[in-house]
């Protein structure tokens, strides 16, 4: 409950694939926003595309360019996630069926350019339909079925590969991609069914959710920039995290958030740096927050959106003085189906992608409320 409740969340714009000059939103999976150039990026798993849109002052979108097919050398088949990488904010895209990570740059003339890519170039039919799995000798890069990617200003990024059951470090030097450290489930069991990866703000910790393993691996960055296991969650007796779907670090805090099929859990580090379970998030009526597949935070880290692709819900939470999260509101998604991603265009205005609707909605007044409890 909050004092000084602002006007409710309002839908400002709706953009649907192949309508009014907009393309690249067929099964849209992820959004990114570059606030320096006022550009919104989207990746589409069914258009097999990366698309850039200009964001006007009234937050309306105009399509700038779309990269797909032969232009992208076949690296965008089943595009599933993307991240900014390096100081110049190049875009790195992973594609589930291509088994690839590719780096793109939006040039000064507002056209997209493919800079570099990594792939084993294994046939999709062999990877996903044959009875015998691809051997480790063939899967040299560990990039089969890449599901999530996170990048940093240093040019290093990390890919959680679901089919390879691996975590792969990718480095970018002057736009050229190279594979670095590869960790597999045979080395770290928690990487089985890897579906999500998150990097702490200071770049010292990396968390990976293994859906098959029902575990979270927390890695520490060494002085040589290699990853070593710091902790496997959950590590308390009689505690389970069935089928973790998403992990993220809270901006401006050291907290780690874990979303599973059954709920969302907040972990905090103890003085020794080991994460301990602090709370489980609830919605109205103290019901557990279930089936969350992604979380997004406002720039100040005080507002969080919890998206559920299976229930079509987007819940708003406000951060309290002690670090707990209190349910604030639920967004009426105006018929949008399967929310997959949310990015803040301003502190209270948000773009949300909907995979089954092939659409992007832009909302106002999303986090426009006082944090004072009643």
XYZ file of C-alpha atoms in Angstrom, residues 46-241:
196
model
C 10.528 -16.205 -35.770
C 11.677 -13.307 -37.941
C 15.235 -14.499 -37.133
C 16.117 -10.845 -36.857
C 17.685 -7.969 -34.952
C 15.805 -4.693 -35.463
C 16.558 -1.116 -34.393
C 13.888 1.530 -33.777
C 14.253 5.243 -33.057
C 12.449 6.358 -29.893
C 10.960 9.850 -30.255
C 10.363 12.312 -27.411
C 6.776 11.072 -27.102
C 8.171 7.488 -26.994
C 6.722 6.590 -30.371
C 8.821 4.193 -32.495
C 10.146 4.490 -36.039
C 11.914 1.512 -37.568
C 15.511 2.228 -38.586
C 16.889 -1.100 -39.858
C 16.458 -4.860 -39.606
C 19.200 -7.483 -39.968
C 18.286 -11.071 -40.833
C 18.898 -13.973 -43.217
C 21.949 -13.870 -45.463
C 22.877 -10.396 -44.227
C 23.475 -11.957 -40.817
C 25.247 -15.034 -42.299
C 22.559 -17.294 -40.811
C 23.513 -16.399 -37.246
C 20.041 -15.193 -36.167
C 17.910 -18.325 -36.564
C 15.828 -18.444 -33.406
C 17.292 -15.215 -31.998
C 16.728 -15.544 -28.263
C 18.602 -12.900 -26.266
C 21.016 -9.986 -26.588
C 23.236 -7.684 -24.563
C 25.341 -4.580 -24.921
C 29.075 -5.212 -24.976
C 32.036 -2.871 -24.725
C 32.196 0.876 -24.132
C 30.679 1.653 -27.549
C 27.643 -0.548 -26.798
C 27.811 -2.951 -29.709
C 24.982 -5.485 -29.644
C 25.691 -9.180 -29.139
C 22.865 -11.543 -30.088
C 22.577 -15.248 -29.338
C 20.364 -17.473 -31.463
C 19.016 -20.774 -30.175
C 18.870 -22.672 -33.467
C 21.959 -21.143 -35.066
C 24.043 -22.053 -32.015
C 25.740 -18.711 -32.488
C 26.710 -15.452 -30.858
C 27.011 -12.522 -33.263
C 28.096 -8.928 -32.734
C 26.408 -6.026 -34.507
C 26.877 -2.265 -34.589
C 24.383 0.455 -35.396
C 26.375 2.787 -37.633
C 26.110 6.554 -37.852
C 23.787 6.218 -40.866
C 21.413 4.145 -38.669
C 22.092 0.883 -40.517
C 23.031 -2.339 -38.725
C 26.315 -4.040 -39.553
C 27.477 -7.547 -38.657
C 30.981 -7.296 -37.183
C 31.825 -10.861 -36.154
C 30.276 -14.146 -35.039
C 31.077 -17.472 -33.408
C 29.426 -20.791 -34.267
C 30.318 -24.457 -34.731
C 28.127 -24.372 -37.867
C 26.554 -27.687 -36.899
C 23.415 -28.660 -38.807
C 20.236 -27.761 -36.904
C 18.596 -31.087 -37.765
C 21.524 -32.991 -36.264
C 21.551 -30.914 -33.096
C 17.836 -31.058 -32.315
C 16.387 -34.118 -34.061
C 18.916 -36.919 -34.084
C 18.744 -39.641 -31.433
C 22.446 -39.501 -30.637
C 23.632 -36.240 -29.066
C 26.400 -34.144 -30.559
C 29.734 -35.222 -29.107
C 31.895 -32.906 -27.021
C 34.540 -33.165 -29.742
C 32.084 -31.637 -32.225
C 30.652 -29.140 -29.743
C 33.927 -27.263 -29.506
C 32.478 -23.863 -28.565
C 29.788 -24.989 -26.110
C 27.259 -22.724 -27.854
C 24.520 -25.189 -28.798
C 21.088 -23.906 -27.848
C 22.258 -20.607 -26.330
C 19.516 -19.302 -24.052
C 20.816 -16.190 -22.294
C 23.693 -13.713 -22.514
C 25.030 -10.930 -20.313
C 27.721 -8.424 -21.281
C 29.995 -5.855 -19.679
C 31.735 -2.598 -20.558
C 35.034 -4.479 -20.750
C 33.923 -6.365 -23.870
C 33.584 -9.702 -22.075
C 30.226 -11.452 -22.191
C 28.893 -14.749 -20.880
C 26.508 -17.164 -22.589
C 24.323 -19.766 -20.877
C 23.926 -22.560 -23.442
C 20.999 -24.870 -22.742
C 21.779 -27.728 -25.155
C 25.540 -27.688 -24.567
C 24.801 -27.342 -20.821
C 27.621 -24.873 -20.616
C 28.717 -21.394 -19.623
C 30.904 -19.725 -22.239
C 32.983 -16.580 -21.902
C 33.153 -14.542 -25.110
C 35.585 -11.673 -25.595
C 35.328 -8.844 -28.098
C 38.397 -6.957 -29.296
C 37.769 -4.233 -31.874
C 34.561 -5.993 -32.844
C 36.146 -9.432 -33.253
C 34.674 -12.230 -31.143
C 36.733 -14.969 -29.551
C 35.714 -17.843 -27.283
C 37.355 -17.927 -23.884
C 36.719 -20.096 -20.846
C 34.129 -22.861 -21.303
C 32.579 -24.555 -18.269
C 30.287 -27.554 -18.767
C 27.836 -29.482 -16.591
C 30.371 -32.307 -16.452
C 32.559 -29.881 -14.453
C 29.840 -27.894 -12.632
C 26.612 -29.879 -12.216
C 24.546 -26.712 -11.692
C 25.019 -25.824 -15.378
C 22.699 -28.643 -16.489
C 19.927 -27.002 -18.486
C 21.439 -23.516 -18.216
C 18.725 -20.921 -18.974
C 19.809 -17.647 -17.364
C 23.004 -15.751 -16.532
C 23.582 -12.534 -14.563
C 26.599 -10.364 -13.781
C 26.931 -8.285 -10.620
C 27.353 -4.515 -10.986
C 31.005 -4.639 -9.926
C 31.685 -7.468 -12.389
C 33.072 -9.741 -9.685
C 30.246 -12.293 -9.476
C 28.375 -14.279 -12.096
C 25.238 -16.337 -11.436
C 23.824 -19.059 -13.697
C 20.473 -20.849 -13.361
C 20.481 -24.541 -14.273
C 16.865 -25.610 -14.824
C 17.604 -29.340 -15.062
C 19.965 -29.277 -12.114
C 17.531 -27.168 -10.020
C 20.547 -25.218 -8.842
C 22.161 -21.808 -9.116
C 25.927 -21.590 -9.608
C 27.595 -18.439 -8.287
C 31.033 -17.843 -9.791
C 33.774 -15.512 -8.606
C 35.988 -13.639 -11.042
C 39.676 -14.245 -10.344
C 42.475 -11.753 -10.904
C 43.185 -13.494 -14.215
C 39.516 -12.934 -15.189
C 38.730 -16.663 -15.110
C 35.673 -18.007 -13.291
C 35.789 -20.230 -10.225
C 32.810 -21.637 -8.326
C 32.104 -19.672 -5.157
C 28.807 -21.264 -4.142
C 26.035 -23.568 -5.322
C 22.478 -22.639 -4.307
C 20.516 -23.860 -2.544
C 23.013 -25.159 -0.007
C 20.786 -25.279 3.079
C 19.427 -28.635 4.151
C 15.840 -29.461 3.161
C 15.666 -26.435 0.846
C 15.017 -26.785 -2.856
C 14.732 -24.416 -5.818
